[in-house]
Amino acid sequence: MRYIRPIWLTHGGEKKDFEVYSCHVSPDGSRLVTAAGDGHVRVWSTGAIYNAGDPTYDKPKQLASMSHHSGTIHTVRFSPNGKYLASGADDKFVCIYILDPSAPVHTSTFGTNEAPPVENWRFFRRLTGHDNDVQDLGWSQDSSILVSVGLDSKVVVWSGYTFEKLKTISSHQSHVKGLTFDPANKYFATASDDRTIKVFRFTSPGPNATAYDQMNNFVLEKSIAAHFSGSPLTTYFRRCSWSPDGNHIAAANAVNGPVSSVAILNRANWDGEIHLIGHEGPVEVCAFSPRLFSKAPIPANGEAQAAPHFVTVIACAGQDKAVSIWITSNPRPLIITQDVAVKSISDLAWSPDGRNLFITSLDGSIVVMMFSDGELGHSVGFEENEKAIAKFGGGRKGAGIVEGPNGLLLEEKSKEGELRGVEGRMGALMGDGASGPSANGTAENTSAAATPQNGAIGVAEQRNGANEAQVPAATKEPAKDPHAAKLESLKQRVTFTKEGKKRIAPLNVSNSTVGQSALPQAQLRASTANGQGLPNDAPQTTLDLSKPVDGLPKGGLTALLLGNKRKLALIEGDEDGQAEKRVAVASRDGAVPIMTDTADGLKLSKVTTPSQGQPVTPEFIRPAVTNPSLSVSQVRLAVPKLRSHVVQTFGGASGSSQGGDARDRDSSKDQSESQNEVKFEARNPTAMAPTGRYEDREPARLAVTKKGQPVWQDFLPKSVLLMTGGKSFWAAACEDGSIYAWTPAGRRLTNALVLESQPVILDSLDSWLLCVTAIGMCYVWDMKNMSSPHPPVSLAPILDIATQTLQSHTTRAPAVTSARITSEGRVVVSLTNGDGYTYNPMMYTWQRLSEVWWAVGSQYWNTTDTSITNIHPKSGGKDEPKAKEVSSGVIPYLEKHTTNETLVRGRAYFLQRLVKQLLPREGYESFEASVSMAHLESRLAAAMSLGARHEFQMYLYMYARRLGAEGLKIKVEELLRGLLGRIEDGAPEDEDSEAHIDTSDRHWGTSSDIICGWPRRELLKGVILILGKHRDLQRVTVPYAKVLGVTEGAIGKAQDDMMIG
């Protein structure tokens, strides 16, 4: 062993060297980083340090120097993947640096003796989350998270990918001064002045993890206080360390009676009886060597021997200015060095090979202890470390903790089904090396032990775990390269002309091989994430908005089905190619002509009547006659074309109507069931009037048939544009702007309703009828009571009329994609820009329920969970409302429509670019959290306005969880006060009241004990139970819990009845 202390290895000042508080060695061992009181992070070359005594060594010593902190830097750490460098200081910030491969553009600071930088360590991100000094940092073994601790008693977890704050843990009661990570990537431990070490269990988050996703991650596993009850509080650090085999934690500043010691804690039960005693003062830092050692050297030729016993090496130092080296096989220290520094030792760092120990001190010195081979033992390779931590689940990303044998069986079945699906659907198509027909129709015999092409993993290998190395060498045959013949045929052939000139013969690529293409064949590759053959199962982004989605290739649906190269068939009498010209003109205008692939080529498809189900809409007769009011209206909607036959099909075997426009009809019904359907059809006149005058044309004939038998028939003087109906009435809209209605038996309900322009949308549900006219007026009628809930309302406010008219020229406004009526008579409209609206008849205004802004900024935007069945309970109970469900599913429907419009039109691409530019800016650190909170509040208000009972409860509990995670006391108190209302103990419930729709409980200020169909007491109990686990909010929640009697133990029923959203 020898010491190295280069005179240039220091953070020099004008009068004295600055205190050095931290050091760390890069994963490749080529760099040493130090942090000191001068506010600089300096990166040194370890090669220059090791060769400090060699005068011929002329390579750079200091590689870089960064100064982005405004105070003393207490800790600095490289990420295990070597990509990032993190530093924490007393300015409350954590700074992230990234190594830029380009050469540094700046030189040394003017007026200083700083050497010019050699490496370009670029400032990447500043993390804000602490309220006091940052004392220590730590990275997980897979670099997926960064954890910082400080004097504010907080433990802050950051994402190692986006550096977003995932969670703030306030479990400690005093300054947190130390941190260490489990090499198996399952736990991390923190040491605090509250005289405890707390162990937290976690699962590595994915690249797109958010704070909401990790609310149940990073949970406290154990709080250890037995060995620290009398530890002094005068230490600057409590830097603990985890052994490389994952078995022990070395805890600094422990006590064994009156003596200072280092406690060795065992994994799993988190206790220990071993103490390292010998230091005269408190130990501030411990550091395990990253390598395992053996007493005897491991044979390099791989000869068989008994299982070796590996030991670990640990270094300890502290206020007594001494360094001790211990090994687990010896009860006494292996090495003790006194007076290594003048002041306390602040940090220790081992090189990756375990042969060099770097020591920093508060006197400004940086010392290196170099050990020779065999002095500490014989180091073994990192593969032994991996074997040692494999028993703890190390190296298995996302394995988690198994809940029981049923969980294992389910996991096995899931993987088996997934593998079977890959074999069945993709095997032959992608050429994954499985046995099957080849390209020329012959079967290929492939062995399970053979190496798959292009590095793919063979299916048989994965199933039985066979390894190629297990096959005896004598039975192996040299594998033949399957591409050898192809490569031989592709070699260039050199020829010589009569003049002696060298020529290369051209190669016919299409005939270079027999029965095979010259292009590379697609293979089913196994995606590896870490070079160990493990699949990369990290979650990808839920909604990819980076670019617009174009679902069809050039040429539309025809090109997708038939290809772009197929030509039109020759048609008799079409020598001029009129059909081809018609297709070209239609394609240029954006239409998609429907073609039929025949033996002679492509032909234009003809309309054929299906044998069953909904008939095909016939060709239109002519455009509908429009009203002159369209020429002066701000809103102009397209009028449907007049067709010869308009038909709507309703119901099923029972003959009852299922909806207004048959939009939920299942097209897979059999022939017998389709015969029982109820059809409402209208036949418009196609020929000219016998008198030759337009006003004398034939009437339109309407008929309703059930099971093929006529129910009733009627005639209208004007042609029919739209029809709808249900179990309460039938309705038809004519081209002159009039609407007729009939009872199910065919009796006229009322006189013709005359509107100002032609209807363009007609929808019905139960007793409600909705009509949208060509000038954007929405009419809603209750056909049972012959009334309307509100006057006609215009679509102009939601079509951005104000925005369009303010511009210097006419621009295209968003169009209406759908307009529907709810069971309460509320109008729901969706637009092509992705926005969704509803009209509030109590406030006489439109309300926006969904927009693209939430899709790009909210963490709660989930496009895969918009089914209405996910909102209703699976089985009825006493929670079921006596009144029918009102407007359930409107919010998920509109959000799903927003997602579809966003993907198809690509509008969110520019919004996402804006969001990405805003996030790194100062002042926008909480942007994503604020938008997510606003999205939840918007959902909550929409559910209350629509009377969506189950959605309101689900969104309320989601909102309560977010408030608890953020610790927003003011909003929590406001929410609880709003839910409390005027609750009276023992308030009777009117259980015998008739089921009806009551809108008096649709706002927070209602005096009723019911809010949005739920008893206030029940909702308040659920919110209290959600917020009760947050200690920082208990001062607010406990009084409400006492009022409800939750603290008296009557919470079992509330926990069972509470819906988990």
Short mmCIF file of C-alpha atoms in Angstrom, two decimals, residues 343-761:
data_model
loop_
_atom_site.label_atom_id
_atom_site.label_comp_id
_atom_site.label_asym_id
_atom_site.label_seq_id
_atom_site.Cartn_x
_atom_site.Cartn_y
_atom_site.Cartn_z
CA LYS A 343 -9.34 17.92 9.87
CA SER A 344 -12.26 15.53 9.66
CA ILE A 345 -12.51 13.20 6.68
CA SER A 346 -15.63 14.03 4.66
CA ASP A 347 -15.91 11.35 1.96
CA LEU A 348 -14.47 8.07 0.64
CA ALA A 349 -14.66 6.68 -2.90
CA TRP A 350 -13.34 3.39 -4.33
CA SER A 351 -12.20 2.91 -7.88
CA PRO A 352 -14.27 0.31 -9.83
CA ASP A 353 -11.44 -2.27 -9.62
CA GLY A 354 -11.36 -2.01 -5.80
CA ARG A 355 -7.60 -1.27 -5.67
CA ASN A 356 -7.65 2.50 -5.03
CA LEU A 357 -9.35 4.47 -2.28
CA PHE A 358 -9.81 8.26 -2.63
CA ILE A 359 -10.08 10.27 0.57
CA THR A 360 -11.24 13.90 0.93
CA SER A 361 -10.94 16.05 4.03
CA LEU A 362 -12.14 19.38 5.34
CA ASP A 363 -8.53 20.61 5.34
CA GLY A 364 -8.69 20.69 1.53
CA SER A 365 -6.55 17.62 0.92
CA ILE A 366 -7.31 14.78 -1.50
CA VAL A 367 -5.37 11.56 -0.80
CA VAL A 368 -5.25 8.26 -2.68
CA MET A 369 -4.51 4.92 -1.03
CA MET A 370 -3.26 2.41 -3.64
CA PHE A 371 -3.25 -1.30 -2.79
CA SER A 372 -1.19 -3.92 -4.54
CA ASP A 373 -2.45 -7.28 -5.77
CA GLY A 374 -3.38 -9.64 -2.96
CA GLU A 375 -3.06 -7.04 -0.25
CA LEU A 376 -6.80 -6.87 0.37
CA GLY A 377 -7.39 -10.26 -1.18
CA HIS A 378 -7.89 -11.41 -4.75
CA SER A 379 -10.68 -9.50 -6.49
CA VAL A 380 -13.17 -11.42 -8.60
CA GLY A 381 -15.14 -10.29 -11.62
CA PHE A 382 -18.41 -8.42 -11.54
CA GLU A 383 -20.23 -11.56 -12.63
CA GLU A 384 -19.79 -12.82 -9.07
CA ASN A 385 -21.51 -9.66 -7.81
CA GLU A 386 -24.42 -10.38 -10.13
CA LYS A 387 -24.66 -13.96 -8.89
CA ALA A 388 -24.64 -12.76 -5.30
CA ILE A 389 -27.50 -10.26 -5.78
CA ALA A 390 -29.49 -12.58 -8.06
CA LYS A 391 -31.04 -14.24 -5.01
CA PHE A 392 -32.51 -10.86 -4.06
CA GLY A 393 -34.00 -10.31 -7.51
CA GLY A 394 -31.18 -8.12 -8.81
CA GLY A 395 -31.02 -7.76 -12.57
CA ARG A 396 -34.71 -8.61 -13.05
CA LYS A 397 -36.23 -5.29 -13.97
CA GLY A 398 -39.78 -4.81 -12.80
CA ALA A 399 -40.01 -8.23 -11.14
CA GLY A 400 -41.49 -6.72 -7.99
CA ILE A 401 -42.73 -8.82 -5.09
CA VAL A 402 -44.92 -11.81 -5.84
CA GLU A 403 -48.23 -11.73 -3.99
CA GLY A 404 -48.59 -15.52 -3.84
CA PRO A 405 -48.69 -18.77 -5.82
CA ASN A 406 -51.76 -17.64 -7.74
CA GLY A 407 -49.83 -14.63 -8.96
CA LEU A 408 -47.02 -16.85 -10.20
CA LEU A 409 -49.44 -19.12 -12.05
CA LEU A 410 -51.16 -16.15 -13.64
CA GLU A 411 -47.83 -14.70 -14.72
CA GLU A 412 -46.78 -18.01 -16.21
CA LYS A 413 -50.05 -18.38 -18.11
CA SER A 414 -49.80 -14.82 -19.39
CA LYS A 415 -46.29 -15.29 -20.72
CA GLU A 416 -47.23 -18.63 -22.24
CA GLY A 417 -50.19 -17.12 -24.05
CA GLU A 418 -48.10 -14.20 -25.25
CA LEU A 419 -45.44 -16.53 -26.63
CA ARG A 420 -48.07 -18.67 -28.31
CA GLY A 421 -49.57 -15.58 -29.92
CA VAL A 422 -46.20 -14.55 -31.30
CA GLU A 423 -45.66 -18.01 -32.77
CA GLY A 424 -49.11 -18.23 -34.32
CA ARG A 425 -49.51 -14.74 -35.76
CA MET A 426 -46.02 -13.52 -36.51
CA GLY A 427 -43.83 -16.60 -36.76
CA ALA A 428 -44.11 -17.47 -40.44
CA LEU A 429 -44.66 -13.88 -41.51
CA MET A 430 -41.55 -12.45 -39.85
CA GLY A 431 -39.24 -15.47 -40.33
CA ASP A 432 -38.25 -16.00 -36.71
CA GLY A 433 -36.48 -19.27 -37.41
CA ALA A 434 -39.32 -21.60 -36.35
CA SER A 435 -40.14 -24.64 -38.43
CA GLY A 436 -42.51 -23.80 -41.20
CA PRO A 437 -42.85 -23.39 -44.94
CA SER A 438 -40.14 -21.38 -46.59
CA ALA A 439 -40.53 -18.78 -49.27
CA ASN A 440 -40.52 -21.33 -52.10
CA GLY A 441 -43.00 -23.64 -50.46
CA THR A 442 -40.67 -26.30 -49.00
CA ALA A 443 -40.32 -27.04 -45.34
CA GLU A 444 -37.12 -26.09 -43.55
CA ASN A 445 -35.81 -28.25 -40.69
CA THR A 446 -34.35 -25.96 -38.05
CA SER A 447 -32.87 -27.17 -34.78
CA ALA A 448 -33.86 -25.63 -31.49
CA ALA A 449 -30.21 -25.39 -30.48
CA ALA A 450 -29.13 -23.68 -33.67
CA THR A 451 -28.43 -19.99 -33.54
CA PRO A 452 -31.40 -18.08 -34.95
CA GLN A 453 -30.83 -15.71 -37.82
CA ASN A 454 -30.12 -12.05 -37.13
CA GLY A 455 -29.73 -12.64 -33.42
CA ALA A 456 -33.32 -13.71 -32.81
CA ILE A 457 -34.02 -15.88 -29.81
CA GLY A 458 -35.36 -19.29 -30.77
CA VAL A 459 -38.74 -20.21 -29.39
CA ALA A 460 -37.60 -23.65 -28.27
CA GLU A 461 -34.67 -22.11 -26.41
CA GLN A 462 -36.96 -19.86 -24.45
CA ARG A 463 -39.35 -22.65 -23.56
CA ASN A 464 -37.03 -25.29 -22.14
CA GLY A 465 -34.14 -23.07 -21.12
CA ALA A 466 -31.66 -25.04 -23.19
CA ASN A 467 -28.34 -23.36 -23.70
CA GLU A 468 -25.99 -23.95 -26.58
CA ALA A 469 -23.09 -24.12 -24.17
CA GLN A 470 -24.60 -27.20 -22.53
CA VAL A 471 -24.24 -29.30 -25.68
CA PRO A 472 -21.00 -31.33 -25.69
CA ALA A 473 -18.38 -30.00 -28.04
CA ALA A 474 -17.90 -33.39 -29.71
CA THR A 475 -21.52 -33.50 -30.90
CA LYS A 476 -21.48 -30.00 -32.34
CA GLU A 477 -21.19 -29.53 -36.04
CA PRO A 478 -19.96 -26.31 -37.55
CA ALA A 479 -22.98 -24.22 -38.33
CA LYS A 480 -23.45 -23.44 -41.99
CA ASP A 481 -24.05 -19.89 -42.92
CA PRO A 482 -27.51 -19.78 -44.53
CA HIS A 483 -26.49 -16.72 -46.53
CA ALA A 484 -23.27 -18.17 -47.93
CA ALA A 485 -24.82 -19.12 -51.27
CA LYS A 486 -26.45 -15.74 -51.59
CA LEU A 487 -23.23 -13.90 -50.81
CA GLU A 488 -21.33 -16.02 -53.31
CA SER A 489 -23.85 -15.19 -56.02
CA LEU A 490 -23.63 -11.50 -55.19
CA LYS A 491 -19.86 -11.31 -55.57
CA GLN A 492 -18.68 -9.02 -58.31
CA ARG A 493 -17.32 -10.77 -61.39
CA VAL A 494 -14.34 -9.10 -63.00
CA THR A 495 -13.75 -9.47 -66.77
CA PHE A 496 -11.19 -8.07 -69.20
CA THR A 497 -11.95 -6.65 -72.63
CA LYS A 498 -9.91 -7.21 -75.81
CA GLU A 499 -8.07 -3.98 -75.08
CA GLY A 500 -7.08 -5.32 -71.68
CA LYS A 501 -9.34 -2.99 -69.72
CA LYS A 502 -10.83 -4.17 -66.47
CA ARG A 503 -14.62 -4.40 -66.36
CA ILE A 504 -17.11 -5.52 -63.72
CA ALA A 505 -19.96 -7.58 -65.10
CA PRO A 506 -23.42 -6.22 -64.19
CA LEU A 507 -25.44 -8.34 -61.80
CA ASN A 508 -29.12 -9.10 -62.27
CA VAL A 509 -30.28 -8.70 -58.68
CA SER A 510 -33.70 -10.25 -59.25
CA ASN A 511 -32.16 -13.51 -60.47
CA SER A 512 -29.21 -13.64 -58.09
CA THR A 513 -30.81 -16.34 -55.98
CA VAL A 514 -33.23 -19.11 -56.69
CA GLY A 515 -36.61 -18.68 -55.03
CA GLN A 516 -35.33 -15.98 -52.63
CA SER A 517 -35.37 -12.22 -52.70
CA ALA A 518 -32.10 -10.31 -52.79
CA LEU A 519 -33.45 -7.93 -50.16
CA PRO A 520 -32.88 -8.58 -46.44
CA GLN A 521 -35.56 -10.78 -44.94
CA ALA A 522 -37.52 -9.51 -41.95
CA GLN A 523 -36.76 -11.31 -38.71
CA LEU A 524 -38.50 -11.30 -35.34
CA ARG A 525 -35.72 -9.89 -33.19
CA ALA A 526 -35.67 -10.08 -29.42
CA SER A 527 -35.54 -6.56 -28.03
CA THR A 528 -32.83 -6.32 -25.36
CA ALA A 529 -32.55 -3.53 -22.90
CA ASN A 530 -29.33 -4.28 -21.06
CA GLY A 531 -27.26 -6.68 -23.09
CA GLN A 532 -28.32 -9.65 -20.95
CA GLY A 533 -31.14 -10.74 -23.23
CA LEU A 534 -33.79 -9.26 -20.97
CA PRO A 535 -36.77 -7.77 -22.76
CA ASN A 536 -37.25 -4.07 -22.47
CA ASP A 537 -40.64 -3.99 -20.79
CA ALA A 538 -40.40 -0.37 -19.67
CA PRO A 539 -43.69 1.40 -20.40
CA GLN A 540 -43.69 3.59 -23.43
CA THR A 541 -45.68 6.77 -23.82
CA THR A 542 -49.42 6.37 -23.48
CA LEU A 543 -50.28 8.84 -26.19
CA ASP A 544 -47.69 9.60 -28.90
CA LEU A 545 -48.32 13.13 -30.11
CA SER A 546 -44.88 13.78 -31.59
CA LYS A 547 -46.17 13.73 -35.16
CA PRO A 548 -49.46 13.57 -37.03
CA VAL A 549 -50.86 10.16 -37.86
CA ASP A 550 -51.65 9.29 -41.44
CA GLY A 551 -53.66 6.12 -41.36
CA LEU A 552 -53.76 5.45 -45.12
CA PRO A 553 -51.01 5.44 -47.77
CA LYS A 554 -51.05 7.63 -50.83
CA GLY A 555 -53.98 6.53 -52.93
CA GLY A 556 -56.23 5.92 -49.94
CA LEU A 557 -57.98 2.70 -49.03
CA THR A 558 -57.65 1.33 -52.54
CA ALA A 559 -53.87 1.53 -52.40
CA LEU A 560 -53.85 -0.13 -49.00
CA LEU A 561 -55.93 -3.10 -50.13
CA LEU A 562 -54.92 -3.52 -53.77
CA GLY A 563 -51.61 -1.71 -54.08
CA ASN A 564 -50.58 1.26 -56.18
CA LYS A 565 -49.42 -0.72 -59.23
CA ARG A 566 -52.72 -2.42 -60.23
CA LYS A 567 -54.24 -0.93 -63.37
CA LEU A 568 -57.87 -0.53 -64.39
CA ALA A 569 -59.46 -3.24 -66.49
CA LEU A 570 -60.36 -2.53 -70.11
CA ILE A 571 -64.08 -1.79 -70.47
CA GLU A 572 -65.95 -2.11 -73.74
CA GLY A 573 -66.94 1.26 -75.14
CA ASP A 574 -64.42 3.09 -72.94
CA GLU A 575 -61.57 3.51 -75.40
CA ASP A 576 -60.92 7.06 -74.15
CA GLY A 577 -60.29 5.88 -70.58
CA GLN A 578 -63.15 7.82 -69.00
CA ALA A 579 -63.30 5.50 -65.99
CA GLU A 580 -59.61 5.99 -65.26
CA LYS A 581 -59.98 9.75 -65.58
CA ARG A 582 -62.92 9.75 -63.16
CA VAL A 583 -60.87 7.82 -60.61
CA ALA A 584 -57.93 10.22 -61.00
CA VAL A 585 -60.12 13.31 -60.58
CA ALA A 586 -61.85 11.88 -57.52
CA SER A 587 -58.53 10.93 -55.91
CA ARG A 588 -57.14 14.40 -56.53
CA ASP A 589 -60.10 15.97 -54.71
CA GLY A 590 -59.50 13.78 -51.67
CA ALA A 591 -62.18 11.15 -52.26
CA VAL A 592 -61.45 7.44 -52.01
CA PRO A 593 -63.03 5.54 -54.93
CA ILE A 594 -64.15 2.00 -54.08
CA MET A 595 -62.59 -0.49 -56.49
CA THR A 596 -63.06 -4.20 -57.10
CA ASP A 597 -60.05 -6.40 -57.86
CA THR A 598 -60.91 -8.72 -60.76
CA ALA A 599 -58.88 -11.06 -62.94
CA ASP A 600 -58.76 -8.43 -65.70
CA GLY A 601 -57.81 -5.58 -63.40
CA LEU A 602 -59.53 -2.98 -61.23
CA LYS A 603 -63.14 -2.03 -61.83
CA LEU A 604 -65.40 0.53 -60.21
CA SER A 605 -67.56 -1.15 -57.58
CA LYS A 606 -71.32 -1.18 -57.92
CA VAL A 607 -73.86 -0.77 -55.14
CA THR A 608 -75.44 -4.11 -54.22
CA THR A 609 -78.24 -4.75 -51.77
CA PRO A 610 -77.07 -6.95 -48.89
CA SER A 611 -78.99 -10.08 -48.06
CA GLN A 612 -79.49 -9.02 -44.46
CA GLY A 613 -78.87 -6.17 -42.03
CA GLN A 614 -78.83 -2.44 -42.74
CA PRO A 615 -79.36 -1.69 -46.48
CA VAL A 616 -76.70 0.30 -48.28
CA THR A 617 -77.49 4.00 -48.65
CA PRO A 618 -78.47 4.59 -52.30
CA GLU A 619 -77.11 7.26 -54.56
CA PHE A 620 -78.42 10.75 -53.94
CA ILE A 621 -81.04 12.23 -56.28
CA ARG A 622 -79.94 15.86 -56.09
CA PRO A 623 -78.72 18.42 -53.55
CA ALA A 624 -81.37 19.55 -51.09
CA VAL A 625 -83.07 22.90 -51.59
CA THR A 626 -81.47 25.33 -49.12
CA ASN A 627 -83.10 28.25 -47.35
CA PRO A 628 -82.06 31.82 -48.25
CA SER A 629 -81.21 32.42 -44.59
CA LEU A 630 -77.93 30.56 -45.16
CA SER A 631 -76.57 33.45 -47.23
CA VAL A 632 -76.63 35.88 -44.29
CA SER A 633 -75.95 33.48 -41.40
CA GLN A 634 -72.70 33.43 -39.45
CA VAL A 635 -72.89 29.63 -39.18
CA ARG A 636 -73.36 27.50 -42.27
CA LEU A 637 -73.52 23.75 -41.89
CA ALA A 638 -73.60 21.32 -44.78
CA VAL A 639 -77.11 20.11 -45.70
CA PRO A 640 -77.47 16.37 -46.39
CA LYS A 641 -78.10 15.37 -49.96
CA LEU A 642 -81.55 14.16 -50.93
CA ARG A 643 -81.58 10.39 -51.42
CA SER A 644 -84.19 8.16 -52.99
CA HIS A 645 -84.35 5.75 -50.08
CA VAL A 646 -83.74 6.64 -46.41
CA VAL A 647 -83.94 3.79 -43.90
CA GLN A 648 -83.24 3.34 -40.20
CA THR A 649 -83.28 -0.03 -38.41
CA PHE A 650 -84.09 -0.39 -34.72
CA GLY A 651 -84.47 -3.08 -32.09
CA GLY A 652 -83.80 -6.79 -32.29
CA ALA A 653 -85.71 -9.97 -31.70
CA SER A 654 -88.16 -8.26 -29.39
CA GLY A 655 -88.93 -5.53 -31.86
CA SER A 656 -88.29 -2.74 -29.35
CA SER A 657 -86.31 0.31 -30.34
CA GLN A 658 -82.73 0.51 -29.17
CA GLY A 659 -81.82 4.06 -30.07
CA GLY A 660 -82.41 7.08 -32.20
CA ASP A 661 -80.06 6.40 -35.06
CA ALA A 662 -79.12 2.75 -34.70
CA ARG A 663 -75.55 3.77 -33.85
CA ASP A 664 -75.17 1.00 -31.30
CA ARG A 665 -76.49 -1.71 -33.53
CA ASP A 666 -74.44 -4.92 -33.69
CA SER A 667 -73.79 -5.85 -37.31
CA SER A 668 -73.02 -9.46 -36.41
CA LYS A 669 -76.62 -10.55 -35.81
CA ASP A 670 -77.77 -13.61 -37.66
CA GLN A 671 -80.41 -13.72 -40.37
CA SER A 672 -83.27 -14.80 -38.11
CA GLU A 673 -82.66 -11.94 -35.70
CA SER A 674 -82.40 -9.36 -38.49
CA GLN A 675 -85.84 -10.38 -39.72
CA ASN A 676 -87.32 -9.32 -36.36
CA GLU A 677 -85.97 -5.79 -36.64
CA VAL A 678 -88.20 -2.73 -36.88
CA LYS A 679 -87.50 -0.63 -39.97
CA PHE A 680 -88.44 2.99 -40.45
CA GLU A 681 -87.99 3.91 -44.10
CA ALA A 682 -88.87 6.71 -46.47
CA ARG A 683 -88.97 6.62 -50.28
CA ASN A 684 -88.57 9.96 -52.00
CA PRO A 685 -89.83 10.51 -55.56
CA THR A 686 -87.13 10.12 -58.20
CA ALA A 687 -89.02 10.97 -61.39
CA MET A 688 -90.34 14.29 -62.59
CA ALA A 689 -93.92 15.26 -61.74
CA PRO A 690 -96.54 14.19 -64.30
CA THR A 691 -97.57 17.83 -64.76
CA GLY A 692 -94.00 19.01 -65.27
CA ARG A 693 -94.22 21.47 -62.38
CA TYR A 694 -91.99 21.19 -59.33
CA GLU A 695 -94.80 21.83 -56.85
CA ASP A 696 -96.86 18.98 -58.30
CA ARG A 697 -94.32 16.22 -57.70
CA GLU A 698 -95.19 12.96 -55.97
CA PRO A 699 -95.25 12.78 -52.15
CA ALA A 700 -92.68 10.94 -50.05
CA ARG A 701 -93.88 7.58 -48.72
CA LEU A 702 -93.02 6.59 -45.13
CA ALA A 703 -93.54 3.12 -43.68
CA VAL A 704 -92.72 1.20 -40.50
CA THR A 705 -92.34 -2.56 -40.76
CA LYS A 706 -91.85 -5.19 -38.06
CA LYS A 707 -90.75 -8.71 -38.89
CA GLY A 708 -91.30 -7.85 -42.52
CA GLN A 709 -94.95 -6.93 -41.92
CA PRO A 710 -96.19 -3.33 -42.31
CA VAL A 711 -97.16 -1.55 -39.07
CA TRP A 712 -98.26 1.80 -40.44
CA GLN A 713 -97.75 4.03 -43.47
CA ASP A 714 -97.96 7.77 -44.12
CA PHE A 715 -97.23 10.30 -46.87
CA LEU A 716 -95.50 13.67 -46.72
CA PRO A 717 -95.67 16.41 -49.34
CA LYS A 718 -91.93 17.15 -49.14
CA SER A 719 -88.93 14.87 -49.56
CA VAL A 720 -87.39 13.42 -46.39
CA LEU A 721 -83.79 14.21 -45.42
CA LEU A 722 -83.36 12.60 -41.98
CA MET A 723 -85.20 10.17 -39.73
CA THR A 724 -84.93 8.97 -36.17
CA GLY A 725 -87.04 7.25 -33.58
CA GLY A 726 -87.30 5.21 -30.43
CA LYS A 727 -89.74 3.41 -28.20
CA SER A 728 -91.68 6.64 -27.56
CA PHE A 729 -92.04 8.22 -31.02
CA TRP A 730 -90.89 8.40 -34.65
CA ALA A 731 -89.64 11.60 -36.32
CA ALA A 732 -88.74 12.67 -39.85
CA ALA A 733 -87.20 15.92 -41.13
CA CYS A 734 -88.02 17.25 -44.61
CA GLU A 735 -86.05 19.44 -46.94
CA ASP A 736 -88.33 22.42 -46.40
CA GLY A 737 -87.27 22.63 -42.72
CA SER A 738 -90.31 20.93 -41.22
CA ILE A 739 -90.29 18.07 -38.71
CA TYR A 740 -93.09 15.51 -38.30
CA ALA A 741 -93.59 13.16 -35.36
CA TRP A 742 -95.70 10.02 -34.86
CA THR A 743 -96.53 7.70 -32.00
CA PRO A 744 -95.25 4.10 -32.20
CA ALA A 745 -98.64 3.13 -33.67
CA GLY A 746 -98.48 5.81 -36.36
CA ARG A 747 -100.68 8.58 -34.89
CA ARG A 748 -99.50 12.11 -35.52
CA LEU A 749 -98.07 13.50 -32.25
CA THR A 750 -98.22 17.16 -33.19
CA ASN A 751 -98.44 19.49 -36.12
CA ALA A 752 -95.40 19.96 -38.31
CA LEU A 753 -92.61 21.84 -36.53
CA VAL A 754 -91.41 24.53 -38.94
CA LEU A 755 -87.79 25.66 -38.61
CA GLU A 756 -85.88 28.52 -40.19
CA SER A 757 -83.62 26.25 -42.30
CA GLN A 758 -83.06 22.64 -43.25
CA PRO A 759 -82.22 20.11 -40.50
CA VAL A 760 -78.72 18.66 -40.75
CA ILE A 761 -78.62 16.51 -37.57
#
